[in-house]
mmCIF file of C-alpha atoms in Angstrom:
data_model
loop_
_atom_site.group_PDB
_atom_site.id
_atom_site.type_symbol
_atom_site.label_atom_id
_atom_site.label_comp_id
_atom_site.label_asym_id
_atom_site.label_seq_id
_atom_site.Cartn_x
_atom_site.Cartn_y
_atom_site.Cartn_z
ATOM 1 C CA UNK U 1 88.983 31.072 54.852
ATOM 2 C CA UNK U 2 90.442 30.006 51.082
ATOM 3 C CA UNK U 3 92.334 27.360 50.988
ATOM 4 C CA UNK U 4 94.323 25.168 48.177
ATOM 5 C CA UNK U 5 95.354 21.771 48.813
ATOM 6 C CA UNK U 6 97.067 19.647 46.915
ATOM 7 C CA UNK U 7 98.468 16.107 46.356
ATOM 8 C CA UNK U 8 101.983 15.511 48.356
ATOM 9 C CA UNK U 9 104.673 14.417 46.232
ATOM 10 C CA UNK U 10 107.809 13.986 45.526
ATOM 11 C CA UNK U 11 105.877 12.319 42.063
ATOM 12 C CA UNK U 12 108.152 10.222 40.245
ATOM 13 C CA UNK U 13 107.588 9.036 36.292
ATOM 14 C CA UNK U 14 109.259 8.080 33.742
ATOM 15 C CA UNK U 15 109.748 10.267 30.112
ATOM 16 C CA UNK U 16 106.677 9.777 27.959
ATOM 17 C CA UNK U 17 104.095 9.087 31.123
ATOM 18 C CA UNK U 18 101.323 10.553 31.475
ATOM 19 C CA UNK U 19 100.799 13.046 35.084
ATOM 20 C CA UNK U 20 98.107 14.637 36.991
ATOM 21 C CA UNK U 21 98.486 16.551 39.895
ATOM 22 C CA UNK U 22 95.563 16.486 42.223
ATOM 23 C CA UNK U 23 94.143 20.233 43.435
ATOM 24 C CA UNK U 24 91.333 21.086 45.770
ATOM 25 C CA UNK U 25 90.115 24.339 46.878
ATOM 26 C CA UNK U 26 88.205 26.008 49.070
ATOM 27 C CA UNK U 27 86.468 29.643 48.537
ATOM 28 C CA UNK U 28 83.254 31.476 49.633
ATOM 29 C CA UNK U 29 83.519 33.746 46.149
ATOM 30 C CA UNK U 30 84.295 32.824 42.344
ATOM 31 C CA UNK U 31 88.173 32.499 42.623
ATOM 32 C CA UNK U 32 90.514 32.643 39.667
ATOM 33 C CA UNK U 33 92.888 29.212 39.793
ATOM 34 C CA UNK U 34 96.432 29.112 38.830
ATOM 35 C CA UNK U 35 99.268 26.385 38.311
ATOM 36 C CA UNK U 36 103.098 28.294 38.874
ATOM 37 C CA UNK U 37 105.946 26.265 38.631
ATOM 38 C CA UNK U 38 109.313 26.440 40.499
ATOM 39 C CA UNK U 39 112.294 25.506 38.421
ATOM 40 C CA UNK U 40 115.607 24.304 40.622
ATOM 41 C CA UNK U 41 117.292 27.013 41.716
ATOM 42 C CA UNK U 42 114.304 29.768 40.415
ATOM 43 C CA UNK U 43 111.490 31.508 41.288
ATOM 44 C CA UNK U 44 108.072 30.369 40.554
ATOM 45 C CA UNK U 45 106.844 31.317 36.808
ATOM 46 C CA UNK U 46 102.835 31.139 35.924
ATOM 47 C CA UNK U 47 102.170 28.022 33.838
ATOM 48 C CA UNK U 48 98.324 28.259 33.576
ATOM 49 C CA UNK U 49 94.904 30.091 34.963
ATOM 50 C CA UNK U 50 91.951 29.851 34.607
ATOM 51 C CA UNK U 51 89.046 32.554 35.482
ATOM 52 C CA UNK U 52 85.773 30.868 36.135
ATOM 53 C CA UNK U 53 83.666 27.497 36.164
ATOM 54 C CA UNK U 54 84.680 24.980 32.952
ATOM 55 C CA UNK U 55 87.743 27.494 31.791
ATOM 56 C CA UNK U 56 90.761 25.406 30.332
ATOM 57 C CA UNK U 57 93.912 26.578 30.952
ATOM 58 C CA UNK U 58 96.911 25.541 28.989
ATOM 59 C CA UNK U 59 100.452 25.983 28.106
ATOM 60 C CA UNK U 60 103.784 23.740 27.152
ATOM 61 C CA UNK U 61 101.661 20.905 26.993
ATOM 62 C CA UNK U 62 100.144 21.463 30.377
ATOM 63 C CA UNK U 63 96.818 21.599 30.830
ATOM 64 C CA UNK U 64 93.928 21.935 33.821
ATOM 65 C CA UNK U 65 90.396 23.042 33.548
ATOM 66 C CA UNK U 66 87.922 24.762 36.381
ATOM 67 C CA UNK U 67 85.525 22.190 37.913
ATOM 68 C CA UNK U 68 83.205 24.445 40.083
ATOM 69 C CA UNK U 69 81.523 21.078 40.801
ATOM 70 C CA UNK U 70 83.992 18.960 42.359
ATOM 71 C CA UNK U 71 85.925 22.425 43.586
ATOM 72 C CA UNK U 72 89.320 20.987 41.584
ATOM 73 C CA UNK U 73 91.648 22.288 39.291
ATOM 74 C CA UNK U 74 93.801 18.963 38.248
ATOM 75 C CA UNK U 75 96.720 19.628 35.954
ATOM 76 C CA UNK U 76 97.456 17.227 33.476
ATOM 77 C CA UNK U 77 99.995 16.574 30.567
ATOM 78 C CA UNK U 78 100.038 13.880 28.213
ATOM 79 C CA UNK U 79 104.151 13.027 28.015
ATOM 80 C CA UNK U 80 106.072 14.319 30.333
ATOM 81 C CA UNK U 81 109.839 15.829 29.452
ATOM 82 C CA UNK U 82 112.823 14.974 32.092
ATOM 83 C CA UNK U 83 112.781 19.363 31.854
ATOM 84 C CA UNK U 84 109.398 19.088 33.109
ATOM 85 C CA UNK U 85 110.774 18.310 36.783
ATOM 86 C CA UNK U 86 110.636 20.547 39.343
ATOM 87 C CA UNK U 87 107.530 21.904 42.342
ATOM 88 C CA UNK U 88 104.326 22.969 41.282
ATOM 89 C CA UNK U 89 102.009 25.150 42.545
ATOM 90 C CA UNK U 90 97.905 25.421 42.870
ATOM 91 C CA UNK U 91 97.026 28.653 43.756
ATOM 92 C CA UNK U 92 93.655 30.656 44.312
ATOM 93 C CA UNK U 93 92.929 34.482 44.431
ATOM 94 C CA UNK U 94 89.100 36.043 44.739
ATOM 95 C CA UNK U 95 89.382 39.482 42.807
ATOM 96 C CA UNK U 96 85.752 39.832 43.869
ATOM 97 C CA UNK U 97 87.518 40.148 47.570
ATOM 98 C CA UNK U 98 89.248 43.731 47.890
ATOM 99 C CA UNK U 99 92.626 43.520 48.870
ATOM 100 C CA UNK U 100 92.309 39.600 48.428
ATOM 101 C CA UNK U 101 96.095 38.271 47.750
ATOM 102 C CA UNK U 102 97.017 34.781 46.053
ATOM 103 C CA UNK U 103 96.956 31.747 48.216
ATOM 104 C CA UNK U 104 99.240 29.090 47.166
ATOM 105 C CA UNK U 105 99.147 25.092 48.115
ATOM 106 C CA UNK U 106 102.610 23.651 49.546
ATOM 107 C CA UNK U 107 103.560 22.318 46.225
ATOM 108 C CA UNK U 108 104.251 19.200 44.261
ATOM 109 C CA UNK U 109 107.602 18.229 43.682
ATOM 110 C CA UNK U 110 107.693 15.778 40.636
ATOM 111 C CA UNK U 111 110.919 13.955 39.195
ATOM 112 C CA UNK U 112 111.018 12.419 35.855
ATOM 113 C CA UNK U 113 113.515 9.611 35.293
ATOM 114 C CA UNK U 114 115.182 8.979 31.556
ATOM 115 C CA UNK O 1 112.644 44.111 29.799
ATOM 116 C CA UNK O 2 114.768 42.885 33.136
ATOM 117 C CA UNK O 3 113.000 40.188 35.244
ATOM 118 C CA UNK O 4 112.741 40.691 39.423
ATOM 119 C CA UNK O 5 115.719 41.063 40.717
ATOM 120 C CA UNK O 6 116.840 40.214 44.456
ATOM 121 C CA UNK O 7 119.920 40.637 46.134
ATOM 122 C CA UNK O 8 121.821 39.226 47.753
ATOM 123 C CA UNK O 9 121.457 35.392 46.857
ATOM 124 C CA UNK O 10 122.709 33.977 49.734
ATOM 125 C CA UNK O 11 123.049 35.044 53.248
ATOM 126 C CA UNK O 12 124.407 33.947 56.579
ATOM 127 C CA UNK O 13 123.219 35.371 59.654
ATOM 128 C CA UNK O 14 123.568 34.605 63.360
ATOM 129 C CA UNK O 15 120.478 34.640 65.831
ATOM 130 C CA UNK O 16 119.963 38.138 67.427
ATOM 131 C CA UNK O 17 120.932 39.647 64.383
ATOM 132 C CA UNK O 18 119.279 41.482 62.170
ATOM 133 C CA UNK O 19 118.582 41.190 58.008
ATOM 134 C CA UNK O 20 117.694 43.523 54.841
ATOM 135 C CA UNK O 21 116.711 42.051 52.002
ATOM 136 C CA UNK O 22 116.269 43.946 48.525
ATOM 137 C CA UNK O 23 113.982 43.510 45.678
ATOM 138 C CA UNK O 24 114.023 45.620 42.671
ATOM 139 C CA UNK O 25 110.357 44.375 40.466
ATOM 140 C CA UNK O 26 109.741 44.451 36.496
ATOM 141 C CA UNK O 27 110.174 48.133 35.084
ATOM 142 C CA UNK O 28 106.775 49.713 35.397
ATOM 143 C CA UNK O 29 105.050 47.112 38.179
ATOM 144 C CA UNK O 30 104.688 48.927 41.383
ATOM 145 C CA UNK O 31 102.726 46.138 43.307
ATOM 146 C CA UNK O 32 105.256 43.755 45.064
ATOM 147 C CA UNK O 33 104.911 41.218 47.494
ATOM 148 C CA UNK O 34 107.175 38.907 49.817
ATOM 149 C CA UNK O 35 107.062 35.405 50.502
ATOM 150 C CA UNK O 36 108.362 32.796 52.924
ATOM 151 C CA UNK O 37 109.411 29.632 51.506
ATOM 152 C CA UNK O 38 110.073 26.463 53.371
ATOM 153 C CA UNK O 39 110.159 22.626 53.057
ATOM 154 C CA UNK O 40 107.941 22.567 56.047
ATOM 155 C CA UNK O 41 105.093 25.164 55.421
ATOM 156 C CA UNK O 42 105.260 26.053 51.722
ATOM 157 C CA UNK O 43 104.974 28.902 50.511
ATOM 158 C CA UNK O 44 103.417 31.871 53.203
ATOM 159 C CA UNK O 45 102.775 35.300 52.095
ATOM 160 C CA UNK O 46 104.167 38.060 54.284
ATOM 161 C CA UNK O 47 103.359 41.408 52.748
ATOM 162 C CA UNK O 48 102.189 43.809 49.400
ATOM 163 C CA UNK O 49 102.930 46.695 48.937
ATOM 164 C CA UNK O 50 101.811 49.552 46.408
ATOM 165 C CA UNK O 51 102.827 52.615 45.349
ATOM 166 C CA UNK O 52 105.163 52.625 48.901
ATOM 167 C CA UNK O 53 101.722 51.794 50.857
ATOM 168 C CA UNK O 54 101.176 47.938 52.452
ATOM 169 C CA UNK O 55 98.037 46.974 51.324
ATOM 170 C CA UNK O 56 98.145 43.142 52.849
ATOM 171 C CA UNK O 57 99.717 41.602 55.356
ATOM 172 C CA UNK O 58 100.619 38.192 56.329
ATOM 173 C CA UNK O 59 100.520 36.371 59.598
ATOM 174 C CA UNK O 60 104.116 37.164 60.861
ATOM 175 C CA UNK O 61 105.412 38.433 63.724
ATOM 176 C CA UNK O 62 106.530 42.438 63.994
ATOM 177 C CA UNK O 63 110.380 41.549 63.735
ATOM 178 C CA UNK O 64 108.995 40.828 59.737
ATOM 179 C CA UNK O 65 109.104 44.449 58.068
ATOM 180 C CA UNK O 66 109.248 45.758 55.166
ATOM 181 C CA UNK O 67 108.469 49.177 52.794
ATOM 182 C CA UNK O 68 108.789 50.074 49.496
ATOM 183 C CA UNK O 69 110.626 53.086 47.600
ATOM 184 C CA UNK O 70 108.960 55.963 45.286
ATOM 185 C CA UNK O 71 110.601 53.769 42.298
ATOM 186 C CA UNK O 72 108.675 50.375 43.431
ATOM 187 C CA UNK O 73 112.035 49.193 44.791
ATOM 188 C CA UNK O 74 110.990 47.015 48.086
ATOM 189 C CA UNK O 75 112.978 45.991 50.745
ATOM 190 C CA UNK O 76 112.214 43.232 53.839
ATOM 191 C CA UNK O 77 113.836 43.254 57.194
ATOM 192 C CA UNK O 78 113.706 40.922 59.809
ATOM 193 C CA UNK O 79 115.359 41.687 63.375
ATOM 194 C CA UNK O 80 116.577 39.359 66.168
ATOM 195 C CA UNK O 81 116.939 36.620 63.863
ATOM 196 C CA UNK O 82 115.681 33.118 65.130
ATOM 197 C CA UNK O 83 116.642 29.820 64.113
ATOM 198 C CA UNK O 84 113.222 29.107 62.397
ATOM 199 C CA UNK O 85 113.556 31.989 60.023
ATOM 200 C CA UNK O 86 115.703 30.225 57.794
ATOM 201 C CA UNK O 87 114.043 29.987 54.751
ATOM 202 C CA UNK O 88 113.966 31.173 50.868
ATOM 203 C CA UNK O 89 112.580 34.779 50.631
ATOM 204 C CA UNK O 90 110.836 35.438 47.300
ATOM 205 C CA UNK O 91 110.394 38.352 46.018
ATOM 206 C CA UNK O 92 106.953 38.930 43.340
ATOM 207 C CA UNK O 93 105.837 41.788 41.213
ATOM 208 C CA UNK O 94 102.729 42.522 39.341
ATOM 209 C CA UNK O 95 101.817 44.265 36.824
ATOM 210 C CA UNK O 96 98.366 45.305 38.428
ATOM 211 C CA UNK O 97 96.304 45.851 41.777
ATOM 212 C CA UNK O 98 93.259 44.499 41.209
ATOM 213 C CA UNK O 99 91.391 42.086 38.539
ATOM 214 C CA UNK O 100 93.356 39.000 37.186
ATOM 215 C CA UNK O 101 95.985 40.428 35.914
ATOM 216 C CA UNK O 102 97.596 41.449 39.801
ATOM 217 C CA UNK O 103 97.790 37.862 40.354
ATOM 218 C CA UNK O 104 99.873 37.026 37.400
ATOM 219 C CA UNK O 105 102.923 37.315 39.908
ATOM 220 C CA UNK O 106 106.399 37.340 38.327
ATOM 221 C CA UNK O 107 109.191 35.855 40.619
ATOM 222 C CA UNK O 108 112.330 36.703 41.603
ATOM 223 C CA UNK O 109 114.922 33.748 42.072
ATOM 224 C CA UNK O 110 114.565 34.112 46.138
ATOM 225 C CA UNK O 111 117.409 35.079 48.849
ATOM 226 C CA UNK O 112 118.165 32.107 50.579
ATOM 227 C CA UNK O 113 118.545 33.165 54.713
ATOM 228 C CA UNK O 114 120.743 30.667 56.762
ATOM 229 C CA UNK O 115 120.340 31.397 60.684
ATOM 230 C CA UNK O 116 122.991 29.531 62.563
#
């Protein structure tokens, strides 16, 4: 079946550095991709998606783009904020599937030190 | 426009016993969905539900219930409470049921289940 994997944190950086979080899937179909991010003490919020094959996705500085290719869906950002800590999510859904629901990845947890 | 809202925050259960936990979604999303959350296995889907019909399940066992009201309200039970269910329960709505846009999930800030 689908699957998202993703690298295992915790990631630690300093303010300023630049990050990328490693993402993988696995799908028979042409699945839409999606970074969510889980503030301390929130729910998860979408960051990013992405629809099909070479797609960027972007928002607060985040960015990730479709690689049908390599099957990946990396998210990057250039300087990272100490706000920008907290677990991120790669997820995958197939709306060609009916009844298809979002799988998620177990999440990167990333710190960023002052 | 109010964000999901779950109740209660926290809870403290013993094992046997039983749980509800409540989830009112965005005004005007009637898909909603529940999710297990822990450190261990991430984040595991349990159920959807739409328009007070499950339309996916997870792989949990039958003590994992749930159903949803005629004003998208949802609730989740879980009976004879183990040990291992102690986890953060999120709560999701979406906007729609199919294309993109169903998976453009809005969270809920999760009940957080202690069994002792």
């Amino acid at each position: 079946g689908d699957s998202v994997t993703q690298m295992e944190g915790p990631v630690t950086l300093s303010e300023e550095a630049f990050l990328t979080i490693n993402c993988t899937y696995t799908a028979t179909g042409y699945p839409s991709l999606f970074w969510y991010v889980q503030y301390p003490g929130e729910g998860l919020q979408l960051l990013l998606k992405a629809t099909k094959a070479d797609d960027k996705g972007s928002n607060k500085g985040f960015e990730a783009t479709y690689r049908k290719e390599t099957t990946s869906f990396h998210l990057e950002k250039g300087s990272v904020q100490v706000s920008d800590s907290a677990v991120y999510f790669c997820a995958l859904s197939d709306q060609r599937i009916r009844d298809d629901k979002i799988i998620f990845g177990k999440g990167t947890r990333l710190h960023i030190l002052p | 426009k109010a964000g999901v809202t779950q109740t209660p925050r926290y809870l403290i259960k013993t094992r046997g016993q039983q749980v509800t936990l409540s989830c009112s979604p965005i005004s005007g999303h009637r898909s909603v969905s529940w999710y297990q959350q822990t450190p261990g296995q991430g984040l595991q889907f349990l159920f959807e539900y739409f328009s007070e019909t499950q339309r996916n399940k997870g792989n949990f066992p039958g003590r994992f219930s749930g159903r949803q009201f005629s004003n998208s309200r949802s609730e989740m039970n879980v009976s004879t409470l183990e040990l291992g269910d102690s986890a953060l329960y999120l709560c999701a709505s979406s906007l729609e049921t199919s294309g993109v846009a169903k998976n453009i999930q809005y969270f809920g800030a999760g009940t957080r289940l202690s069994v002792l």
